Coordinates of C-alpha atoms in Angstrom, one line a residue:
Chain I
M10 CA -34.5 29.6 -26.3
S11 CA -34.9 33.1 -25.1
M12 CA -32.8 34.8 -22.4
A13 CA -35.9 35.5 -20.4
S14 CA -36.8 31.4 -20.7
I15 CA -33.1 30.7 -19.4
I16 CA -33.5 32.8 -16.7
V17 CA -36.8 31.6 -15.4
A18 CA -35.6 27.9 -15.7
I19 CA -32.6 28.8 -13.8
T20 CA -34.5 30.8 -10.9
A21 CA -36.9 27.9 -10.9
F22 CA -34.5 25.1 -10.6
V23 CA -32.5 27.0 -7.7
L24 CA -35.5 27.8 -6.0
G25 CA -37.0 24.2 -5.9
A26 CA -33.5 22.7 -5.2
L27 CA -33.4 25.6 -2.0
L28 CA -37.3 24.8 -1.1
A29 CA -36.1 21.1 -0.9
L30 CA -32.9 21.2 0.7
L31 CA -32.8 24.3 2.9
T32 CA -35.9 23.3 4.5
I33 CA -34.1 20.1 5.9
P34 CA -32.7 21.9 8.8
V35 CA -35.8 23.9 9.4
L36 CA -37.9 21.0 9.7
V37 CA -35.2 19.0 11.7
W38 CA -35.6 22.0 14.1
L39 CA -39.4 22.7 13.8
E40 CA -39.9 18.9 14.6
R41 CA -37.8 19.1 18.0
R42 CA -39.1 22.5 18.9
T43 CA -42.7 21.6 18.6
A44 CA -42.2 18.3 20.1
G45 CA -40.8 20.2 23.0
L46 CA -43.7 22.6 23.1
V47 CA -46.3 19.9 22.8
Q48 CA -44.7 18.2 25.7
D49 CA -44.3 21.2 28.0
R50 CA -40.9 21.8 27.7
L51 CA -38.7 24.1 25.4
G52 CA -36.5 22.0 23.2
P53 CA -33.4 22.9 21.5
N54 CA -32.7 26.7 22.3
R55 CA -28.9 26.5 23.3
T56 CA -26.8 26.8 20.1
N57 CA -25.5 30.2 19.0
I58 CA -23.2 31.5 16.7
F59 CA -21.9 34.6 18.5
G60 CA -24.8 34.7 20.6
F61 CA -27.4 34.4 17.7
R62 CA -29.4 31.4 18.4
L63 CA -32.3 32.3 16.2
G64 CA -34.6 30.2 18.2
G65 CA -32.6 27.5 18.3
V66 CA -32.5 26.8 14.5
V67 CA -28.4 26.9 14.6
Q68 CA -28.8 23.6 16.5
S69 CA -29.7 22.0 12.9
F70 CA -26.3 23.2 11.3
A71 CA -24.4 21.8 14.5
D72 CA -26.2 18.3 14.0
V73 CA -25.0 18.6 10.1
V74 CA -21.5 19.5 11.1
K75 CA -21.4 16.5 13.4
L76 CA -22.7 14.2 11.0
L77 CA -20.2 15.2 8.5
I78 CA -17.3 14.7 10.7
K79 CA -18.4 11.6 12.3
E80 CA -16.4 8.4 11.7
E81 CA -17.5 6.4 8.8
Y82 CA -18.3 3.1 9.9
Y83 CA -18.6 0.4 7.9
P84 CA -20.0 -3.1 9.1
S85 CA -17.4 -5.7 7.9
H86 CA -20.1 -8.5 8.1
I87 CA -21.3 -7.4 4.7
K88 CA -19.6 -9.3 2.2
I89 CA -22.2 -9.2 -1.0
G90 CA -23.6 -6.1 -2.3
R91 CA -21.3 -3.6 -0.8
W92 CA -21.9 -0.8 -3.4
L93 CA -25.6 -1.4 -3.1
F94 CA -25.5 -0.9 0.5
M95 CA -24.1 2.3 0.2
L96 CA -26.1 3.5 -2.8
S97 CA -29.4 2.6 -0.9
P98 CA -29.6 5.5 1.1
I99 CA -28.8 7.7 -2.1
I100 CA -31.7 6.1 -3.8
T101 CA -34.0 7.0 -1.0
F102 CA -32.8 10.8 -0.8
T103 CA -32.6 11.6 -4.7
A104 CA -35.9 10.1 -5.2
A105 CA -37.5 12.3 -2.6
L106 CA -35.8 15.3 -3.9
L107 CA -36.6 14.4 -7.9
A108 CA -40.3 14.0 -6.9
F109 CA -40.2 17.6 -5.5
M110 CA -39.0 18.9 -8.9
V111 CA -42.4 19.1 -10.6
I112 CA -44.3 20.9 -8.1
P113 CA -45.2 24.6 -9.5
F114 CA -44.2 27.3 -7.2
A115 CA -46.0 29.9 -8.9
D116 CA -48.2 30.3 -12.0
T117 CA -46.9 30.0 -15.7
L118 CA -45.1 33.6 -16.6
I119 CA -46.0 34.7 -20.0
I120 CA -43.0 36.8 -21.3
D121 CA -43.2 38.0 -25.1
G122 CA -45.5 35.4 -25.6
E123 CA -43.6 32.6 -24.3
A124 CA -45.2 30.5 -21.6
L125 CA -42.6 29.7 -18.9
R126 CA -43.5 27.3 -16.2
M127 CA -42.3 27.9 -13.0
Q128 CA -41.4 24.3 -12.2
P129 CA -37.9 23.0 -11.5
L130 CA -38.7 20.4 -14.3
P131 CA -41.0 22.1 -16.7
V132 CA -42.9 18.9 -17.7
E133 CA -46.8 18.5 -18.5
Y134 CA -47.2 15.2 -16.7
G135 CA -46.3 16.2 -13.1
V136 CA -48.8 13.7 -11.4
F137 CA -47.1 10.9 -13.3
W138 CA -43.5 11.7 -12.7
Y139 CA -44.3 12.2 -9.0
L140 CA -46.1 8.5 -8.9
A141 CA -43.1 7.3 -10.6
I142 CA -40.2 8.8 -8.6
G143 CA -41.9 9.1 -5.3
S144 CA -42.4 5.3 -5.1
V145 CA -38.7 4.7 -5.9
G146 CA -38.0 6.0 -2.4
V147 CA -39.0 2.9 -0.7
I148 CA -36.7 0.6 -2.8
G149 CA -33.7 2.4 -1.1
V150 CA -35.3 1.5 2.4
I151 CA -36.0 -2.2 1.2
F152 CA -32.4 -2.4 -0.3
G153 CA -30.9 -0.9 3.2
G154 CA -32.7 -3.1 5.4
W155 CA -32.0 -6.6 3.0
L156 CA -28.2 -5.8 2.3
S157 CA -27.5 -4.6 6.1
H158 CA -27.6 -8.7 6.7
N159 CA -29.3 -7.9 10.0
K160 CA -32.2 -9.2 11.5
Y161 CA -33.6 -6.0 12.7
S162 CA -32.8 -4.4 9.6
L163 CA -34.5 -7.2 7.8
L164 CA -37.8 -6.7 9.8
G165 CA -37.6 -3.0 9.0
A166 CA -37.2 -3.4 5.5
M167 CA -40.1 -6.5 5.4
R168 CA -42.4 -3.9 7.4
A169 CA -41.6 -1.2 4.7
T170 CA -42.7 -3.5 1.8
S171 CA -45.6 -4.3 3.8
M172 CA -46.5 -0.8 3.8
V173 CA -46.0 -0.2 0.2
V174 CA -48.2 -2.9 -0.8
S175 CA -50.9 -1.5 1.5
Y176 CA -51.1 2.0 0.8
E177 CA -49.9 2.7 -2.7
L178 CA -53.1 1.4 -4.4
P179 CA -55.6 3.6 -2.3
L180 CA -53.1 6.5 -3.1
G181 CA -53.1 5.8 -6.9
L182 CA -56.8 5.6 -6.8
A183 CA -57.5 8.4 -4.7
I184 CA -55.1 10.4 -7.4
I185 CA -56.9 9.1 -10.4
S186 CA -60.1 10.5 -9.1
F187 CA -58.3 13.9 -8.8
I188 CA -57.2 13.6 -12.2
V189 CA -60.8 12.7 -13.4
T190 CA -62.3 15.7 -11.7
Y191 CA -59.7 18.3 -12.9
N192 CA -59.5 16.3 -16.4
T193 CA -55.5 16.8 -16.3
V194 CA -52.3 15.3 -15.2
D195 CA -50.5 18.7 -14.9
F196 CA -49.8 19.8 -11.4
N197 CA -50.3 23.6 -12.4
A198 CA -53.6 23.1 -14.5
M199 CA -54.8 21.4 -11.2
V200 CA -53.9 24.7 -9.6
Q201 CA -55.6 26.9 -12.0
Y202 CA -58.9 24.4 -11.7
Q203 CA -59.1 25.1 -7.9
T204 CA -58.8 29.0 -8.5
D205 CA -62.7 28.9 -9.2
T206 CA -65.6 28.9 -6.7
L207 CA -67.9 26.2 -5.8
F208 CA -71.4 27.1 -4.8
G209 CA -70.4 31.0 -5.1
F210 CA -68.6 31.0 -1.9
L211 CA -66.2 28.2 -1.3
P212 CA -63.0 28.2 -3.0
S213 CA -63.2 25.1 -5.3
W214 CA -60.3 23.5 -3.5
G215 CA -59.9 19.6 -4.1
V216 CA -60.8 19.3 -0.3
F217 CA -64.2 20.7 -1.1
L218 CA -64.7 19.0 -4.1
Q219 CA -63.5 15.4 -3.2
P220 CA -63.4 15.1 0.7
L221 CA -63.1 11.4 0.6
A222 CA -60.4 11.3 -1.5
S223 CA -58.5 14.2 0.0
I224 CA -58.7 12.1 3.4
I225 CA -57.5 9.1 1.5
L226 CA -54.6 11.0 -0.2
I227 CA -53.5 12.5 3.3
V228 CA -53.6 9.2 5.1
A229 CA -51.7 7.5 1.8
L230 CA -48.9 10.2 2.1
F231 CA -48.5 10.1 5.7
A232 CA -47.5 6.4 5.0
E233 CA -45.6 7.0 2.0
T234 CA -43.7 9.3 3.9
N235 CA -42.8 6.9 6.7
R236 CA -44.2 9.3 9.2
N237 CA -46.3 8.9 12.3
P238 CA -48.9 7.0 12.7
F239 CA -47.5 5.0 10.1
T240 CA -43.6 4.8 11.4
V241 CA -43.4 0.7 11.1
A242 CA -40.3 0.6 9.0
E243 CA -38.5 1.8 12.1
G244 CA -39.3 1.2 15.9
E245 CA -37.1 1.7 18.6
S246 CA -38.7 -0.2 20.9
E247 CA -39.4 -3.2 18.9
I248 CA -36.6 -3.6 16.0
V249 CA -33.7 -0.8 17.2
A250 CA -33.7 1.5 14.3
G251 CA -35.4 -0.7 12.1
Y252 CA -33.8 -0.5 8.4
M253 CA -31.0 1.9 9.2
T254 CA -29.6 0.0 12.2
E255 CA -26.3 -0.7 10.3
Y256 CA -25.9 2.9 8.8
S257 CA -23.8 5.4 10.4
A258 CA -22.6 9.1 9.9
M259 CA -23.6 10.7 6.5
K260 CA -25.2 7.2 5.2
F261 CA -27.4 7.6 8.2
A262 CA -28.0 11.2 7.5
M263 CA -29.1 10.5 4.0
Y264 CA -31.9 8.4 5.3
F265 CA -32.9 10.9 7.9
M266 CA -32.6 13.8 5.5
G267 CA -34.5 11.9 3.0
E268 CA -37.3 11.4 5.5
Y269 CA -37.9 15.3 6.1
V270 CA -37.6 15.8 2.0
A271 CA -39.9 13.2 1.6
M272 CA -42.3 14.9 4.0
N273 CA -41.8 18.1 2.4
T274 CA -42.7 16.7 -1.3
A275 CA -45.8 15.1 0.4
S276 CA -47.0 18.5 1.8
A277 CA -46.2 20.3 -1.2
V278 CA -48.3 17.6 -3.3
I279 CA -51.2 17.9 -0.9
I280 CA -51.3 21.6 -1.1
T281 CA -51.0 21.7 -4.9
M282 CA -53.8 18.7 -5.4
I283 CA -56.3 20.0 -2.7
F284 CA -55.4 23.1 -0.9
G285 CA -55.3 25.5 -3.8
G286 CA -51.4 25.3 -4.6
Y287 CA -49.8 28.6 -4.7
Q288 CA -52.9 30.7 -5.1
L289 CA -54.7 32.4 -2.5
P290 CA -58.6 31.3 -2.3
Y291 CA -60.9 33.5 -4.6
V292 CA -57.9 35.2 -6.5
S293 CA -56.8 34.0 -9.7
T294 CA -53.4 35.2 -11.6
Q295 CA -55.3 37.2 -13.8
M296 CA -56.9 38.9 -11.2
L297 CA -53.8 39.7 -9.5
L298 CA -52.1 40.8 -12.6
E299 CA -54.9 43.3 -13.6
N300 CA -55.6 44.6 -9.9
F301 CA -52.0 44.6 -8.9
N302 CA -52.3 48.3 -7.2
Y303 CA -55.2 47.0 -4.7
F304 CA -52.9 44.1 -3.6
A305 CA -49.9 46.1 -3.1
Y306 CA -51.8 48.4 -1.2
A307 CA -53.1 46.0 0.9
L308 CA -49.7 44.2 1.3
I309 CA -48.3 47.6 2.3
V310 CA -50.2 47.6 5.3
L311 CA -50.0 44.0 6.3
V312 CA -46.0 43.7 5.9
P313 CA -45.5 46.4 8.5
A314 CA -48.5 44.7 10.9
F315 CA -46.9 41.2 10.3
T316 CA -43.5 42.7 11.1
W317 CA -44.7 44.6 14.1
W318 CA -46.3 41.4 15.3
M319 CA -43.1 39.1 14.6
I320 CA -41.1 41.6 16.6
S321 CA -43.6 41.8 19.7
F322 CA -43.6 38.1 19.7
M323 CA -39.8 37.7 19.9
R324 CA -39.5 40.8 22.5
K325 CA -41.9 38.7 24.7
N326 CA -40.3 35.2 24.0
N327 CA -36.6 35.7 23.6
R328 CA -36.1 36.9 27.1
V329 CA -34.2 35.7 29.9
R330 CA -36.0 33.9 32.7
P331 CA -36.5 36.1 35.8
S332 CA -34.8 32.9 37.3
V333 CA -31.8 33.2 35.7
T334 CA -29.3 36.3 36.3
T335 CA -26.9 35.7 33.1
D336 CA -28.0 37.2 29.8
S337 CA -25.9 35.5 27.4
G338 CA -26.8 37.7 24.5
R339 CA -30.5 37.6 24.3
I340 CA -31.0 41.3 24.2
F341 CA -28.5 42.0 21.8
E342 CA -29.9 39.3 19.5
T343 CA -33.4 40.8 19.8
K344 CA -32.2 44.4 19.2
V345 CA -30.2 42.9 15.8
I346 CA -33.2 41.3 14.4
T347 CA -35.6 43.8 15.5
I348 CA -33.3 46.2 13.1
F349 CA -33.2 43.6 10.3
L350 CA -36.9 43.1 10.1
L351 CA -37.8 46.9 10.4
F352 CA -35.3 47.3 7.3
L353 CA -36.7 44.2 5.5
A354 CA -40.2 45.9 6.2
V355 CA -39.3 49.5 4.7
V356 CA -37.6 47.7 1.5
V357 CA -40.6 45.5 0.7
D358 CA -42.9 48.5 1.0
A359 CA -40.7 50.7 -0.9
I360 CA -40.6 48.1 -3.8
L361 CA -44.4 47.8 -3.4
L362 CA -45.2 51.4 -3.6
Y363 CA -42.6 51.9 -6.6
L364 CA -44.6 49.1 -8.3
S365 CA -48.0 50.4 -7.5
L366 CA -47.4 53.9 -8.4
I367 CA -44.9 53.3 -11.9
P368 CA -46.8 50.4 -13.6
N369 CA -44.4 48.2 -15.4
V370 CA -45.7 45.0 -16.8
L371 CA -42.7 42.7 -16.4
A372 CA -42.0 44.1 -12.9
T373 CA -45.6 43.5 -12.1
Q374 CA -45.5 39.8 -13.6
I375 CA -42.4 39.2 -11.3
A376 CA -43.9 40.7 -8.1
V377 CA -46.9 38.5 -8.8
T378 CA -45.0 35.4 -9.1
M379 CA -42.8 36.4 -5.9
I380 CA -46.2 36.8 -4.0
Q381 CA -47.3 33.2 -5.1
V382 CA -43.9 31.8 -4.2
V383 CA -44.1 33.3 -0.5
I384 CA -47.7 31.8 -0.5
F385 CA -46.4 28.7 -1.6
V386 CA -44.0 28.4 1.0
L387 CA -46.3 29.7 3.7
K388 CA -48.8 26.9 2.8
L389 CA -46.1 24.4 2.5
M390 CA -44.7 25.2 6.0
A391 CA -48.1 25.1 7.6
F392 CA -49.0 21.7 6.2
N393 CA -45.4 20.4 7.4
M394 CA -46.4 21.9 10.9
F395 CA -49.6 20.0 10.4
F396 CA -47.5 16.8 9.8
I397 CA -45.3 17.4 12.9
L398 CA -48.1 18.0 15.0
I399 CA -49.8 14.6 14.1
R400 CA -46.8 12.9 14.9
W401 CA -46.7 14.1 18.5
T402 CA -50.5 13.3 18.9
L403 CA -51.0 10.0 17.5
P404 CA -49.9 6.7 18.7
R405 CA -48.4 4.3 15.9
F406 CA -50.1 1.6 14.0
R407 CA -49.0 -2.2 14.2
Y408 CA -47.9 -3.0 10.8
D409 CA -50.4 -5.6 10.2
Q410 CA -53.1 -2.9 11.3
V411 CA -51.6 -0.7 8.5
Q412 CA -52.5 -3.5 5.9
S413 CA -55.9 -4.0 7.3
L414 CA -56.3 -0.2 7.0
G415 CA -55.1 -0.1 3.5
W416 CA -56.7 -3.0 2.2
N417 CA -60.2 -3.3 4.1
Y418 CA -60.9 0.3 4.4
L419 CA -59.2 2.6 2.1
L420 CA -59.0 0.2 -1.0
P421 CA -62.8 -0.2 -1.0
L422 CA -63.7 3.6 -0.1
S423 CA -61.0 4.8 -2.8
L424 CA -62.8 2.5 -5.4
F425 CA -66.2 3.7 -4.3
N426 CA -64.9 7.3 -4.7
L427 CA -63.6 6.9 -8.0
F428 CA -67.0 5.1 -9.2
V429 CA -69.2 8.0 -8.1
T430 CA -66.6 10.8 -9.5
A431 CA -66.6 9.0 -12.6
I432 CA -70.7 8.8 -12.8
V433 CA -70.6 12.3 -12.0
V434 CA -68.2 13.6 -14.2
V435 CA -69.8 11.6 -17.1
G436 CA -73.4 12.9 -16.0
V437 CA -72.2 16.4 -15.9
N438 CA -70.7 16.4 -19.2
Chain A
M3 CA -69.1 -16.6 39.5
G4 CA -68.9 -14.2 42.5
K5 CA -70.8 -10.6 43.2
N6 CA -67.5 -8.9 42.5
I7 CA -67.0 -9.3 39.0
I8 CA -67.3 -6.2 37.1
T9 CA -68.3 -6.1 33.4
T10 CA -66.8 -3.1 31.9
P11 CA -68.2 -2.3 28.6
R12 CA -66.2 -2.3 25.6
Y13 CA -65.4 0.6 23.8
G14 CA -64.4 1.0 20.2
K15 CA -67.3 -1.0 18.5
N16 CA -69.6 2.0 17.7
F17 CA -69.4 3.8 14.2
K18 CA -68.0 7.2 15.6
D19 CA -64.8 5.1 17.4
R20 CA -64.6 3.0 14.1
L21 CA -64.3 6.2 12.0
Y22 CA -61.0 7.0 13.9
L23 CA -61.1 10.6 12.7
P24 CA -63.2 12.0 15.5
A25 CA -60.5 10.4 17.7
I26 CA -57.9 12.0 15.9
Y27 CA -59.8 15.3 16.1
E28 CA -59.8 15.1 20.0
G29 CA -56.0 14.3 20.2
C30 CA -55.0 17.1 18.1
K31 CA -57.1 19.4 20.3
V32 CA -55.1 18.4 23.3
T33 CA -51.5 18.8 21.5
F34 CA -52.4 21.7 19.5
K35 CA -53.8 23.3 23.0
H36 CA -50.4 22.6 24.5
F37 CA -48.6 23.8 21.6
F38 CA -50.3 27.2 21.2
T39 CA -50.3 27.9 25.1
N40 CA -46.8 27.3 25.4
I41 CA -45.5 29.2 21.9
N42 CA -47.4 32.2 23.2
N43 CA -45.7 32.3 26.4
S44 CA -42.3 30.1 26.2
N45 CA -41.2 31.7 29.5
A46 CA -44.1 30.2 31.6
V47 CA -43.1 26.8 30.4
D48 CA -42.4 24.9 33.5
T49 CA -38.8 23.8 32.8
L50 CA -35.5 24.4 34.6
E51 CA -32.9 26.6 32.6
Y52 CA -30.6 23.6 33.9
P53 CA -26.8 25.1 34.2
E54 CA -27.9 28.5 35.2
E55 CA -30.6 27.6 37.2
Q56 CA -30.0 24.7 39.7
P57 CA -32.8 22.6 41.2
S58 CA -34.0 23.7 44.4
D59 CA -36.3 20.8 45.5
I60 CA -33.8 18.2 46.3
T61 CA -35.1 16.3 49.5
S62 CA -33.1 15.5 52.5
R63 CA -33.6 11.9 51.7
Y64 CA -31.7 12.4 48.1
R65 CA -28.7 9.9 47.6
G66 CA -26.2 12.3 46.4
L67 CA -22.3 12.4 46.2
H68 CA -20.7 10.5 49.1
R69 CA -18.9 12.2 51.9
L70 CA -17.0 11.2 55.3
T71 CA -18.2 12.9 58.4
H72 CA -16.2 14.5 61.1
R73 CA -16.5 13.9 64.9
A74 CA -16.9 17.1 67.0
D75 CA -13.5 18.2 67.2
D76 CA -13.0 17.8 63.4
T77 CA -11.0 14.4 63.4
I78 CA -12.4 11.7 61.2
A79 CA -15.2 9.6 62.2
C80 CA -14.4 6.5 60.1
V81 CA -12.5 3.7 61.9
A82 CA -11.7 1.8 59.0
C83 CA -13.7 -1.3 59.8
F84 CA -14.2 -1.9 56.2
M85 CA -18.2 -2.6 56.8
C86 CA -19.0 -0.3 53.8
A87 CA -16.5 -2.0 51.4
T88 CA -17.8 -5.2 52.2
A89 CA -21.4 -4.2 51.7
C90 CA -20.6 -2.5 48.3
P91 CA -22.1 -4.5 45.5
S92 CA -19.8 -2.9 42.9
D93 CA -16.6 -2.9 44.9
C94 CA -16.0 0.7 44.3
I95 CA -14.7 1.5 47.9
F96 CA -11.0 1.1 48.7
I97 CA -9.9 1.3 52.3
E98 CA -6.2 1.0 53.8
A99 CA -6.3 1.2 57.4
T100 CA -3.5 2.5 59.6
E101 CA -3.0 3.1 63.6
R102 CA -4.4 5.8 65.1
D103 CA -2.5 8.0 67.6
D104 CA -5.2 10.7 69.2
N105 CA -6.4 8.2 71.4
K106 CA -10.1 8.4 70.3
D107 CA -10.2 5.0 68.6
E108 CA -7.7 2.2 67.8
K109 CA -8.0 2.4 63.7
M110 CA -8.7 4.9 61.0
P111 CA -8.3 5.0 57.3
K112 CA -4.8 5.7 55.8
S113 CA -6.5 6.5 52.5
F114 CA -10.1 6.1 51.6
S115 CA -10.9 5.9 48.0
I116 CA -14.4 5.7 46.1
D117 CA -14.6 5.1 42.4
T118 CA -17.7 7.1 41.3
L119 CA -17.6 5.6 37.9
E120 CA -18.0 2.0 39.2
C121 CA -20.7 3.3 42.0
I122 CA -24.2 2.7 41.7
F123 CA -25.4 5.0 44.4
C124 CA -27.6 2.3 46.1
G125 CA -26.6 3.6 49.6
Y126 CA -25.5 0.2 51.2
C127 CA -22.2 1.7 52.5
V128 CA -24.5 4.5 54.6
E129 CA -26.5 1.6 55.7
A130 CA -23.7 -0.4 56.7
C131 CA -21.5 1.9 58.5
P132 CA -21.7 1.5 62.3
C133 CA -19.8 5.3 62.8
D134 CA -22.2 7.1 60.7
A135 CA -19.0 8.1 59.0
I136 CA -20.1 7.9 55.3
R137 CA -23.2 9.4 54.2
M138 CA -24.5 10.6 50.8
D139 CA -26.2 13.9 52.3
T140 CA -24.1 16.4 50.2
G141 CA -27.0 17.1 47.6
I142 CA -24.4 16.8 44.9
F143 CA -26.0 15.0 41.9
S144 CA -23.4 15.7 39.2
L145 CA -19.9 15.3 39.1
T146 CA -17.6 16.0 36.1
G147 CA -14.3 15.7 35.2
N148 CA -11.7 15.6 32.2
S149 CA -10.3 12.1 32.9
R150 CA -11.3 8.7 34.5
E151 CA -8.7 9.7 37.4
D152 CA -11.0 12.8 38.1
F153 CA -13.8 10.4 39.2
V154 CA -11.8 8.6 42.0
L155 CA -12.5 10.7 45.2
N156 CA -10.1 10.5 47.7
K157 CA -9.9 10.8 51.4
D158 CA -9.4 14.5 51.6
Q159 CA -12.1 15.1 48.8
L160 CA -14.5 13.1 50.5
L161 CA -13.9 14.9 54.1
S162 CA -13.9 18.4 52.2
Y163 CA -18.0 18.0 51.0
K164 CA -20.4 19.7 53.4
G165 CA -23.8 17.8 54.5
A166 CA -26.3 20.0 52.7
F167 CA -29.4 19.1 55.0
G168 CA -28.5 20.7 58.6
E169 CA -26.4 17.2 60.1
E170 CA -22.9 18.2 59.8
N171 CA -21.2 16.0 62.2
S172 CA -21.2 12.2 62.8
C173 CA -24.0 11.3 64.9
A174 CA -22.6 8.0 66.2
R175 CA -19.0 9.1 67.2
S176 CA -18.1 12.0 69.3

């Protein structure tokens, strides 16, 4: 173990933990603001610290504080399996968190001939790890619903179980067709496979190679994360809160956060498997490393342009409405954030200019890795937005409809797709 | 079978509808359009910045907070007949009557209080009042307080509210 490998391992782990945990408040905020904007209202935009509201994201932190200091209520009718009752939210949360840990954020760093993987868990069987750990999450849901000794919770757990038996099989079969296509179970190798081009003009993303399996994968992952249109395990109008009826305070928050981590994980898996992961289309890591100067020049132009766009967006939208007379610190906030963004743009530009003028192999590698991490985060957030917008678009499925969809349509389709894939792969080779 | 029976065609049976994905696309078009128009100009979203902005579209028929009306000479219009307290379905009006000494009427309320936490704002008291002494035309839609006692409005508070829609004094007693 060299020094570099230890540093890279720690960096990757911290990055993974931050990406999984720090996105929770951001996702909660995104969900609420998006719901508001889709429904022609504004969503939470009031909470602030010294006048800094950051578009309302402070609300999520206030919610966390509220949930932490809330009364820890423990239902007295639960006599058997108390410890499992307490454990089940932790199972759900931990499973979602662990499943995220095999996603590569950037290409493998090669320092002094040593290949260092940019994964929190540097394993080569990432797909198996994801399938094994990702499915554990629902066990926490079932345990929680069963041990609550509550009819509504039990119904929620039963529905969750019905979901598992209907979507896990198509999900696995869709993933097998990807494994057959890419000929690997390593997420990083999958991403590298997708940097080629298809027919000379399309990036060889999984979504173009395997359109049917991609749709099945996305549908099954929507079901796995318990998101709309597959929110059958909970339903306010039918079974109160479903499996989490008896949970309060931080126990409830664990389920709640686990749902968002699972959504994040599902987005990460989708972009890694079928949308080219951390890579830009058409651009491989080798190309980035060899022609770093040109990319740096392009970024030197793009970063100020993006900053200017962000500032103009903020100046347009972070204003006091004409009908309101009080300002409550919006102008000051806009001013401070504008200065901060300009400073950031100048720093990034200076670093890029320095790197492009004075070539340095290690620094270039690190810069390329950082660019790939940024691309990964952008893609991740874009797909999370897709998840959220779908939630506010579609009505819910009844849980027998979910089963019918899983068994009657997705399973035959995924089997057919696997069959065709196998024939094509064998025929081509 | 009469002539008036209309057979509506059953939708959702053709291939496009059974595929379900075109419908998702159509739905997404609507939500995405709303989302992007609103995020581009969030100040144009038609909402009220509530505590700073107050609603301006309260109609004169709006049942707001109660008030007790005055006669033309600023004395109380109420004659303590207990009609409102009798009509009240949630028993939240408490009246204590006393003799009136200004020769206008025989009785007046010594105390008149409404527990607004019990009140369901049905307006039966207004309907029942023979003297047009109690009204719900203040246009006040929110009442805040720090304790339960703050929400029990007494006679002086009820008399202090002004009508928001023009009619100030009692129409029945002068």
